[in-house]
Coordinates of C-alpha atoms in Angstrom, one line a residue:
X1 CA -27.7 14.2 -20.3
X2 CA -28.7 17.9 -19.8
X3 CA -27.4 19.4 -16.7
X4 CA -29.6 19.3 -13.9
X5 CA -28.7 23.1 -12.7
X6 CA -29.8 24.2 -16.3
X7 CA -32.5 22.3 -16.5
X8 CA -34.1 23.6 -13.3
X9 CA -32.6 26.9 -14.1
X10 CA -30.8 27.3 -10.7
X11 CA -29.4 30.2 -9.6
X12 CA -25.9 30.8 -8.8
X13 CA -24.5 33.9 -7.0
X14 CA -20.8 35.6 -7.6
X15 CA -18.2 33.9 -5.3
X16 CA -20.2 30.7 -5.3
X17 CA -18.1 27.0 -5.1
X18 CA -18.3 24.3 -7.8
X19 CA -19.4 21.6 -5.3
X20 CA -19.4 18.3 -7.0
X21 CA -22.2 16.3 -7.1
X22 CA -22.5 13.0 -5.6
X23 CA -24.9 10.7 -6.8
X24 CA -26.2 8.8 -4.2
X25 CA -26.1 5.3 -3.6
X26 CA -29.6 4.2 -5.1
X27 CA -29.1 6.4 -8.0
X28 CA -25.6 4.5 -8.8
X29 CA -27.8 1.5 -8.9
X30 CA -30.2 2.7 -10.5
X31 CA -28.3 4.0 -13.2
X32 CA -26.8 0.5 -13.7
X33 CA -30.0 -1.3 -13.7
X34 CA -31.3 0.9 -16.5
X35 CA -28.9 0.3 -18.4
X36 CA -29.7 -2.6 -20.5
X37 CA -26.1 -4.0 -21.9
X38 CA -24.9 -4.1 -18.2
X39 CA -25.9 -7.9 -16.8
X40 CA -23.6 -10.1 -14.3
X41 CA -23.5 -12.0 -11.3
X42 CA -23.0 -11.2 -7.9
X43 CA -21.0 -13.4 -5.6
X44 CA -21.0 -12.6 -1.6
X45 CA -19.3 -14.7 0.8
X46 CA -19.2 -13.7 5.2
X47 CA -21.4 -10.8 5.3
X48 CA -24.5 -11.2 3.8
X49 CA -25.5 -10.3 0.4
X50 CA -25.5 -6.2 1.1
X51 CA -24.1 -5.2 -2.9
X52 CA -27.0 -6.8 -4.4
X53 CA -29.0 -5.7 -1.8
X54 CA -28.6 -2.2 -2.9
X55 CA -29.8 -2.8 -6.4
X56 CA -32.5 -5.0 -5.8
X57 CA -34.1 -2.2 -3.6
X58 CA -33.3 0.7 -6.3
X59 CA -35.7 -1.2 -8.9
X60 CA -34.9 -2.7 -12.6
X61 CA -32.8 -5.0 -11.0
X62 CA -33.9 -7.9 -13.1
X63 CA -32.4 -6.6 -16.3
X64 CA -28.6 -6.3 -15.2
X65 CA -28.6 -9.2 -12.2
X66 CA -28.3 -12.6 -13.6
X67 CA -27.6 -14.5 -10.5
X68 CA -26.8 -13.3 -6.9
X69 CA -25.4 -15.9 -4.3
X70 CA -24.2 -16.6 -0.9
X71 CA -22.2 -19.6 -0.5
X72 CA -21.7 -19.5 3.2
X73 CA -20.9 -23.5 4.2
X74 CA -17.6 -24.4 3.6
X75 CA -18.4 -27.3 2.2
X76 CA -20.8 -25.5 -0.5
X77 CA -18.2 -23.0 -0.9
X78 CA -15.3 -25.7 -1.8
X79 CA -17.4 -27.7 -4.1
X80 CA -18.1 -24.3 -6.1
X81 CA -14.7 -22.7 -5.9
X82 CA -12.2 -25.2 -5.0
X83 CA -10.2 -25.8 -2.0
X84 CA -7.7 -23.5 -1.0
X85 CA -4.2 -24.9 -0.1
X86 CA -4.3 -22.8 3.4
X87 CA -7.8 -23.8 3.9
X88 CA -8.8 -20.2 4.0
X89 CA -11.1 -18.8 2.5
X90 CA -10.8 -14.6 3.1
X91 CA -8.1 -14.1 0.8
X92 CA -7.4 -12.6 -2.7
X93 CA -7.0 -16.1 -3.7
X94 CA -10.5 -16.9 -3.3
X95 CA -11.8 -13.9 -4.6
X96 CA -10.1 -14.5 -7.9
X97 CA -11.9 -17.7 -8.2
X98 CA -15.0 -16.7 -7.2
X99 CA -14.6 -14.0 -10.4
X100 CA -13.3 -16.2 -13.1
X101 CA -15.8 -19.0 -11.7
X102 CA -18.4 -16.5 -12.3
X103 CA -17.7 -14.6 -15.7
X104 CA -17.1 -18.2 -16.8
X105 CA -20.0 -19.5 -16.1
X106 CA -21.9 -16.5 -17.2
X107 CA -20.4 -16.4 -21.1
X108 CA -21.3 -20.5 -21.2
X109 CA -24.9 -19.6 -20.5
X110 CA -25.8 -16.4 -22.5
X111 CA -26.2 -16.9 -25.7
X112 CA -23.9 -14.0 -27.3
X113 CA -25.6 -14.1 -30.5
X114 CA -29.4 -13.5 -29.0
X115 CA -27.4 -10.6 -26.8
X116 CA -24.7 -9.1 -28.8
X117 CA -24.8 -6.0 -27.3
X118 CA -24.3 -7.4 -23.8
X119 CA -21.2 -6.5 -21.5
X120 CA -20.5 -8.7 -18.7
X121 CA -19.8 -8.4 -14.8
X122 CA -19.3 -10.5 -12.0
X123 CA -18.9 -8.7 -8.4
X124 CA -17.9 -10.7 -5.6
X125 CA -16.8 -10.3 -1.7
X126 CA -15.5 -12.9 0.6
X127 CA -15.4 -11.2 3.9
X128 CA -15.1 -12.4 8.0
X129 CA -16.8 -8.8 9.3
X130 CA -15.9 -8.3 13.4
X131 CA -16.2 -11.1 15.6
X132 CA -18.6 -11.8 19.0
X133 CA -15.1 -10.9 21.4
X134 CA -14.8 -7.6 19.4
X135 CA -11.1 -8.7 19.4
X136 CA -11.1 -8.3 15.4
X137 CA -12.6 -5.7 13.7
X138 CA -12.9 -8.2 10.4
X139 CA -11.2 -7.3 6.5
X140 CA -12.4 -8.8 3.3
X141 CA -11.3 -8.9 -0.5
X142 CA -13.7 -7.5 -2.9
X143 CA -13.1 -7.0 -6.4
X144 CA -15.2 -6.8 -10.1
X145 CA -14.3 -8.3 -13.3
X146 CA -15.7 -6.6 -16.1
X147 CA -16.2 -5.7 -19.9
X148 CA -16.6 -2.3 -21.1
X149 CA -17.2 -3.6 -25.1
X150 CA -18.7 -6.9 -25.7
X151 CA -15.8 -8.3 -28.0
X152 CA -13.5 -6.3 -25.4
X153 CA -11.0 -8.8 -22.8
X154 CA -12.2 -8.1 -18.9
X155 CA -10.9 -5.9 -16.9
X156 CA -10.0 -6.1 -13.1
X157 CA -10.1 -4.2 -9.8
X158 CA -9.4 -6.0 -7.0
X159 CA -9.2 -4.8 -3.4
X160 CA -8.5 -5.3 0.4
X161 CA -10.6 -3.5 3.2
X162 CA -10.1 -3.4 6.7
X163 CA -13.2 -2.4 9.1
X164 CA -13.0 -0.2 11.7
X165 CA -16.4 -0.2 13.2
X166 CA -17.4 -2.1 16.0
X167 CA -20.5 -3.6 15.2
X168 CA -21.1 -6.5 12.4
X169 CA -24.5 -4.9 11.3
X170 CA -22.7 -1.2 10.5
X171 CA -19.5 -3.3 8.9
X172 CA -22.2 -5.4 6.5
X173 CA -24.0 -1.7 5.7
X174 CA -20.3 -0.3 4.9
X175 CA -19.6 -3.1 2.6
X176 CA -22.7 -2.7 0.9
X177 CA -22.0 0.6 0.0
X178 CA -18.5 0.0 -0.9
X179 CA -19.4 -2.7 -3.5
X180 CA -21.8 0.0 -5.4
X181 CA -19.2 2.4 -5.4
X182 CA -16.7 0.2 -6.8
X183 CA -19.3 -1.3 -10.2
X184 CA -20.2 2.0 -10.2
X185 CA -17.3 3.6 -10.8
X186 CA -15.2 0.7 -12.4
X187 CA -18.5 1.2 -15.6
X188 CA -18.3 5.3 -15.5
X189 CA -15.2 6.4 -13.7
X190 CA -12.9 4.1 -14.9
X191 CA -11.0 6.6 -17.5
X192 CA -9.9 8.2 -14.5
X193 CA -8.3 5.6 -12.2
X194 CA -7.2 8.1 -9.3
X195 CA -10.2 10.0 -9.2
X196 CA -11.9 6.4 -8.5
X197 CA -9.9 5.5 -5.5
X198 CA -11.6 9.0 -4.2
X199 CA -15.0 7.7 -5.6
X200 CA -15.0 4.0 -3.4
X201 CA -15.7 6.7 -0.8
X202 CA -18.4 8.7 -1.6
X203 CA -21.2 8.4 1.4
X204 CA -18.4 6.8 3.5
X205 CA -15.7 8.0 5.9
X206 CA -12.6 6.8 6.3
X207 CA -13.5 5.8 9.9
X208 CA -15.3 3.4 9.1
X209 CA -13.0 1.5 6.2
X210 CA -9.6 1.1 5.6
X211 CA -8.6 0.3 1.6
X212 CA -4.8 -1.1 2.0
X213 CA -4.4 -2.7 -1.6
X214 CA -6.0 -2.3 -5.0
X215 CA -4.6 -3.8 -8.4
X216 CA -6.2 -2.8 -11.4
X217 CA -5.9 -4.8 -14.8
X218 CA -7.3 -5.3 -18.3
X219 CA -7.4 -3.0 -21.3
X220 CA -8.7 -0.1 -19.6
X221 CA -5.9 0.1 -17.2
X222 CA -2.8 -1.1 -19.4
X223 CA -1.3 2.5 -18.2
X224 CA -1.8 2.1 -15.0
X225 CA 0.8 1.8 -12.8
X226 CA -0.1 -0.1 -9.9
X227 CA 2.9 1.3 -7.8
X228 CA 1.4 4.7 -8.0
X229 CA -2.3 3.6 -7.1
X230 CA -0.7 2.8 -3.9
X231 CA 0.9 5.8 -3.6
X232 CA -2.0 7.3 -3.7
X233 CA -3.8 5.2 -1.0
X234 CA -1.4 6.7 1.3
X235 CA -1.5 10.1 0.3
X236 CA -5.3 10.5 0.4
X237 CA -5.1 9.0 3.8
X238 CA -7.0 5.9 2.8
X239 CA -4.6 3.5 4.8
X240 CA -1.4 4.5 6.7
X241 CA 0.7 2.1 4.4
X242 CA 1.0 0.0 1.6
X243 CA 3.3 -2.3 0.1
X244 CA 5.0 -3.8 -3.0
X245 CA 6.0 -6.7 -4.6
X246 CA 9.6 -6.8 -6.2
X247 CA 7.8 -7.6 -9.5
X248 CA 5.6 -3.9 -8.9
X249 CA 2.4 -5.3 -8.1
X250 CA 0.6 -4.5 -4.8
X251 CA 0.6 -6.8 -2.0
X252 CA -0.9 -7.3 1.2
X253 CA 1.3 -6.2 3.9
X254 CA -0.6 -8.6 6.5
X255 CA 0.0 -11.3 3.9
X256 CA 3.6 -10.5 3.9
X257 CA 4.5 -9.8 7.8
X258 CA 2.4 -12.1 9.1
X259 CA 3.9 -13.6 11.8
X260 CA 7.4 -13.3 10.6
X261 CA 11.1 -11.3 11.4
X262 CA 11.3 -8.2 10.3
X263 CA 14.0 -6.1 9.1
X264 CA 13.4 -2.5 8.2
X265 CA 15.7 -0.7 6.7
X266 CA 13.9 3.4 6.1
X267 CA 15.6 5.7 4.1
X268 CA 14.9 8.1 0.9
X269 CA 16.7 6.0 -1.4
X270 CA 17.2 9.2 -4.0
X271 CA 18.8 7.1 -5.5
X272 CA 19.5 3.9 -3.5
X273 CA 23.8 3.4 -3.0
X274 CA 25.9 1.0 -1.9
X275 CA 26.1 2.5 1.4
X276 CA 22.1 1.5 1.5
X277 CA 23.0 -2.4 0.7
X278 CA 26.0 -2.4 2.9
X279 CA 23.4 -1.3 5.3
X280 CA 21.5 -3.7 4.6
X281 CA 23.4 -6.9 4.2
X282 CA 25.5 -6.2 6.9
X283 CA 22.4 -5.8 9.2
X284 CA 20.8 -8.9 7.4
X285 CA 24.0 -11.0 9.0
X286 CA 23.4 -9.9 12.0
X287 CA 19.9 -10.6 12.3
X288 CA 19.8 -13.8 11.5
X289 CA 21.9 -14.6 13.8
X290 CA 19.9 -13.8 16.5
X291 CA 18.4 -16.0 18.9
X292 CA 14.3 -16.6 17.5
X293 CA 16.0 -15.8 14.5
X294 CA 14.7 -18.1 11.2
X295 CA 16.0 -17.1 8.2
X296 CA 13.3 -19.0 6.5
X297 CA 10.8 -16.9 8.6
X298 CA 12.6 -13.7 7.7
X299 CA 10.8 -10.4 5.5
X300 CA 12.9 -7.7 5.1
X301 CA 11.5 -4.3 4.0
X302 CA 12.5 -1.3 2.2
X303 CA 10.3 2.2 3.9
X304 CA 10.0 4.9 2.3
X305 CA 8.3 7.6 4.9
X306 CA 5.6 9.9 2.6
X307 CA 7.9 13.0 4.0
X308 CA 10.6 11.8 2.2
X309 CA 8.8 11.4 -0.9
X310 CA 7.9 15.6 -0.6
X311 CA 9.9 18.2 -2.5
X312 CA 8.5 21.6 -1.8
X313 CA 5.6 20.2 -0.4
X314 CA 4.3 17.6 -3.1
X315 CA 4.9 14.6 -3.8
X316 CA 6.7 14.1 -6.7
X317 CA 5.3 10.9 -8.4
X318 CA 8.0 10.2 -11.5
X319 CA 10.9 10.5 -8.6
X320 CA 9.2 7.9 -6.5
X321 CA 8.9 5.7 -9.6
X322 CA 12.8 5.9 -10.4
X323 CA 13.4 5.2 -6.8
X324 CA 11.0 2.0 -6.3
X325 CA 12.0 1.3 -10.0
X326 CA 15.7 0.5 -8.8
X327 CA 14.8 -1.1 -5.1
X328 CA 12.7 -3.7 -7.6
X329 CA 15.4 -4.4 -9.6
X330 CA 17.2 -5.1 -6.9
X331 CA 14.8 -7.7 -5.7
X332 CA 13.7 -5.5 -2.6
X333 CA 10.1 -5.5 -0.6
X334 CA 9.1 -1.7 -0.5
X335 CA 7.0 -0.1 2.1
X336 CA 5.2 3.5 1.6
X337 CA 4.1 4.7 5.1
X338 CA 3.0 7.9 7.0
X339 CA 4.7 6.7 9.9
X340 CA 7.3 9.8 10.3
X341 CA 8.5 8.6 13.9
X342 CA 9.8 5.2 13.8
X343 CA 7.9 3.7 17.0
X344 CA 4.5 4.0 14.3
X345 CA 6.2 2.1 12.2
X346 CA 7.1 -0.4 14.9
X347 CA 3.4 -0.5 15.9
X348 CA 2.7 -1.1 12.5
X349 CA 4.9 -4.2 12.4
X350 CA 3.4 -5.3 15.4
X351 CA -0.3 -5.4 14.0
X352 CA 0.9 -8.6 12.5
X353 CA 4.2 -10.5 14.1
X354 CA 4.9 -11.0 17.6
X355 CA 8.6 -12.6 16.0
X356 CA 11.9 -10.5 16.8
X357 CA 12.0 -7.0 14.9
X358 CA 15.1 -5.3 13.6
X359 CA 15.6 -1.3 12.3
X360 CA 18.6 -0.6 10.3
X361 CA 19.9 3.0 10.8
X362 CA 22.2 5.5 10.6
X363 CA 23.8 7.7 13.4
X364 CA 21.8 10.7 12.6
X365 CA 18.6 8.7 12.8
X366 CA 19.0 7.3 16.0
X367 CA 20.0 10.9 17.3
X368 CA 16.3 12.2 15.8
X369 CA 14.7 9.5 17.6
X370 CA 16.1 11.0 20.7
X371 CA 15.2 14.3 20.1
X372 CA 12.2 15.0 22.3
X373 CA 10.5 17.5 19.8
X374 CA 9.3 14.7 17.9
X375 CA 6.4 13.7 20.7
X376 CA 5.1 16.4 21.9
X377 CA 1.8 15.5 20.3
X378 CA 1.7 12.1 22.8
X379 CA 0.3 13.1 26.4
X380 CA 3.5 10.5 28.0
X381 CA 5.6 12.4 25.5
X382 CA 9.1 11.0 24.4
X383 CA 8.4 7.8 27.6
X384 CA 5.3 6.8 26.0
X385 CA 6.7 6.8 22.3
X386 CA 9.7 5.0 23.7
X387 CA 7.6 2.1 25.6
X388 CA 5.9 1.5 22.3
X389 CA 9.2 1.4 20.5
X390 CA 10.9 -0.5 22.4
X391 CA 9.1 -2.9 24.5
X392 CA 8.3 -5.2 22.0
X393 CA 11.2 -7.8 21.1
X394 CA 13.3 -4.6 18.5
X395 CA 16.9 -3.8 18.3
X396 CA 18.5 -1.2 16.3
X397 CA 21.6 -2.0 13.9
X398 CA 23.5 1.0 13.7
X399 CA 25.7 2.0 10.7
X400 CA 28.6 4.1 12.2
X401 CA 29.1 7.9 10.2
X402 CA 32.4 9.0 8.9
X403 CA 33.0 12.6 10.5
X404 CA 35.2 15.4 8.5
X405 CA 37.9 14.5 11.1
X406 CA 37.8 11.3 9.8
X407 CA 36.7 9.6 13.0
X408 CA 33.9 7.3 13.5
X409 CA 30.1 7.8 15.3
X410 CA 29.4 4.9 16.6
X411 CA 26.7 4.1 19.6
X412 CA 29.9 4.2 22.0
X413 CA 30.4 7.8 21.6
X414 CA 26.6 9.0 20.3
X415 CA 26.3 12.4 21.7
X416 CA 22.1 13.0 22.7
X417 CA 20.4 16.3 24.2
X418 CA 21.9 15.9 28.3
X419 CA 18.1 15.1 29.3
X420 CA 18.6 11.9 27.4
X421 CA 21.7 10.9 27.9
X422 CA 20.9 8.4 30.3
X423 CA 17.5 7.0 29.0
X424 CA 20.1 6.1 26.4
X425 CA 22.8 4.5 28.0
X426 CA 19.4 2.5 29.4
X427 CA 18.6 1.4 25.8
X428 CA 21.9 1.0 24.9
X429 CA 23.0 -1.7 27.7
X430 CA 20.3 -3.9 27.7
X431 CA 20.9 -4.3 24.0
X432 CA 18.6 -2.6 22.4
X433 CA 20.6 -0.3 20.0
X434 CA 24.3 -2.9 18.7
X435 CA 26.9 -1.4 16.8
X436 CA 27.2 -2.5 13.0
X437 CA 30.8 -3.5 13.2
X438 CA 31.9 -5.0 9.7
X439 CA 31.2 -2.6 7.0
X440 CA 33.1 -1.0 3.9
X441 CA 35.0 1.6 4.7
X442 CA 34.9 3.1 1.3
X443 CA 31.0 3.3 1.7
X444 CA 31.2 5.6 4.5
X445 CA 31.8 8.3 1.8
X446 CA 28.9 7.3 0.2
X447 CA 25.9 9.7 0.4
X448 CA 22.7 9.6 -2.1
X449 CA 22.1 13.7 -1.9
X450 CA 25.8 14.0 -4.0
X451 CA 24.8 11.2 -6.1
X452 CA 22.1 12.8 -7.1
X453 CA 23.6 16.4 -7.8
X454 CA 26.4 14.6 -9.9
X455 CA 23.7 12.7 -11.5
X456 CA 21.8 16.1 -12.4
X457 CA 24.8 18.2 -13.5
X458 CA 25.7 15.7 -16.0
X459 CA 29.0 14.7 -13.9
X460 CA 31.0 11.2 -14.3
X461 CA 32.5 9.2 -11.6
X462 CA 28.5 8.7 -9.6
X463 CA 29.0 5.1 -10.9
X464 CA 31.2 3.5 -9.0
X465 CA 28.8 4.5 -5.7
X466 CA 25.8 2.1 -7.0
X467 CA 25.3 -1.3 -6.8
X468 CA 25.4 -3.5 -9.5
X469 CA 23.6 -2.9 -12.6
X470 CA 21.8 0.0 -11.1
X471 CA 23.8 2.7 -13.0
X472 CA 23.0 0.8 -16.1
X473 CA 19.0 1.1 -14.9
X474 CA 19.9 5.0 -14.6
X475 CA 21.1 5.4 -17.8
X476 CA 18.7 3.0 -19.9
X477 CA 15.6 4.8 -18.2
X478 CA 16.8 8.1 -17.7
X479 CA 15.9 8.0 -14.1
X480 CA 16.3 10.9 -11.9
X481 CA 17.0 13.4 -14.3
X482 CA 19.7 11.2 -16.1
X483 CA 20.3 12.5 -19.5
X484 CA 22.8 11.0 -21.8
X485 CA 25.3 12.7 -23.6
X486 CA 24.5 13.6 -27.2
X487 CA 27.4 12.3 -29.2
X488 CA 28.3 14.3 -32.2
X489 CA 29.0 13.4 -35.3
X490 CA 31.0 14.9 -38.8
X491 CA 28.1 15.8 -41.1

């Protein structure tokens, strides 16, 4: 298609900026509906039917929509889709039915033969949007399954949005506007998977929706990383955190905290050591233990902070694959956040559990969470960010620190700035921060940083400071710089 400043001849002047263009919504749909291979079905549960909407008002419609419904009655709903085993019906659970009950039903009703050239779609949303108390602000799961060739397998994107307007009407418009984006760009953006997170935006501020998950699948994403699509959620400021599966796939964090114990355990993991597990499992033991305590009821979580993903500035995307590479292998939940000061990250938590939360850290950490520099940006400054750390039902497990003297840091002799010395003792005798007391002394030696510079100068001896089988990992993938030494032979 000729381009348009050609074709009108538009002037530019020296020193202007390439401003991308940004078709607008109608045009998207417009595009669609012209083109005359593109036909499917669209499937809109909780708030109204506002995809369709958009491209029955852009005109042509009746060439690419082969059906558009709203099964709002549950009992409808079920007898299309199936009952759900939690009896809900806003969940990625549902939405994957509502696809595959769609695309099938659409390939056993076109004749393939009379339409050879025809490429299938079926768009659906199951959404609750805010309710009448204003109390929740309302998510949804919405999500397109799609071919790009007509002999081609479908490809997926599914996502989960959280609203953050306050009125029902502005939350259905939002939506609306969403779903174009997403068939839009899944059909014409789709060879460039992170420039269409970007796209799901275009006419819309983050304001006014939150993406927290995406999973993209099918032949057109088979390099995709999933991992790394949440990565970059966080780091275009599309949701404050996201949140992975041991087996790498996206999942939702509400899904996964809901009302259950938490134990967080933040660190770099560059790479992750034994002193990390020792951490961790020795933590573990301790939190179970306490009262409310239900192991069965128990999520713990890996967090990785986005400013310790940063070297010189960026994030560098192949380290943070070797590092949630090996906290997958060892069976771990991960978190990616932007929370840099840990009562964030306890509000986060918070969103979802009222249950007993735990924070695993070292000596140094707890001394940075005294340090009042950190909240000068809250007007109640380091009281405000210390009521919202700590009034909910937390404690603090804290791994004592070798020093050079060989003596042990441990919350008995923590030395904080004077000014907070006794806010701390405060903390610290109502029990609030307990001392890790069984541990491995040999782990206390332990750090990742000299790991990883023994790693990268090609030393021996790293080996013995991993858990199990993660050396192997190290060597087998040539993670973090790993390369194995070329063995030479008699020609």
């Amino acid at each position: 298609m000729e381009d348009r400043a050609q074709k009108d001849n538009e002037i530019t002047i020296k020193g202007d900026q390439i401003i991308e263009t940004i078709p607008s919504i109608k045009d998207k749909a417009l595009r669609i509906n012209l083109n005359r291979n593109i036909y499917g079905t669209f499937s809109e549960i909780g708030a109204g039917q506002e995809t369709v909407r958009q491209f029955f008002r852009a005109g042509g419609a009746s060439g690419t929509i082969a059906k558009a419904m709203s099964a709002y009655d549950k009992s409808f709903s079920d007898a299309i889709y199936g009952i759900e085993k939690d009896k809900r019906y806003v969940t990625e659970a549902r939405l994957r039915k509502m696809l595959n009950h769609e695309i099938k039903l659409i390939e056993e009703r076109i004749d393939r033969s009379e339409n050879p050239n025809r490429i299938f779609f079926s768009y659906a949303n199951t959404v609750a949007t805010i309710d009448f108390a204003k109390k929740f602000k309302g998510h949804g799961w919405v999500g397109i399954k799609y071919q790009l060739e007509p002999d081609q397998a479908y490809n997926e994107i599914v996502l989960h949005v959280r609203f953050k307007e306050h009125d029902a009407r502005l939350q259905q418009e939002t939506l609306g506007i969403l779903g174009t984006n997403l068939i839009y760009s899944a059909f014409y953006k789709h060879n460039t998977p992170r420039k269409l997170l970007r796209y799901l935006y275009d006419h819309l501020h983050k304001d006014q929706l939150e993406i927290d998950t995406i999973n993209f699948a099918g032949p057109a994403y088979k390099n995709v990383d999933n991992r790394l699509m949440s990565l970059q959620l966080v780091k275009n400021g599309m949701t404050d955190a996201v949140m992975f599966a041991p087996d790498g796939n996206n999942v939702l964090p509400a899904a996964v905290l809901y009302k259950k114990n938490i134990l967080a355990l933040r660190g770099s993991f560059r790479p992750v050591t034994k002193v990390n597990m020792d951490m961790f499992k020795k933590s573990y033991d301790m939190f179970i233990k306490e009262n409310k305590v239900d192991e069965k009821n128990t999520q713990t979580v890996f967090e990785i902070t986005l400013s310790n993903l940063r070297a010189e500035g960026e994030i560098d995307e192949q380290d943070f694959m070797d590092r949630a590479r090996l906290l997958c292998s060892l069976g771990q939940t991960v978190l990616i956040s932007n929370f840099q000061e840990y009562y964030k990250l306890v509000e986060y938590f918070s969103l979802y559990t009222k249950e007993r939360i735990g924070l695993t850290m070292g000596v140094n950490n707890l001394v940075d969470i005294f340090d009042e520099k950190y909240y000068r940006h809250l007007s109640g400054g380091i009281l405000e960010a210390f009521g919202k750390l700590f009034f909910k039902d937390l404690r603090v497990y804290l791994y004592p620190m070798l020093n050079e003297d060989g003596s042990l840091t441990t919350s008995e002799n923590l030395k904080v700035h004077p000014r907070m010395k006794e806010l701390y003792k405060f903390f610290k005798y109502n029990g609030k921060v307990v001392d890790i007391t069984e541990y491995d002394e040999k782990n206390l030696k332990v750090f990742s940083r000299e790991v990883l510079r023994m790693i990268s100068a090609g030393e021996t001896g790293w080996e013995a400071m991993m858990p199990e089988g993660v050396a192997n990992l190290i060597k087998e993938k040539s993670l973090f710089g790993y390369e194995a030494e070329e063995v030479m032979h008699d020609s």
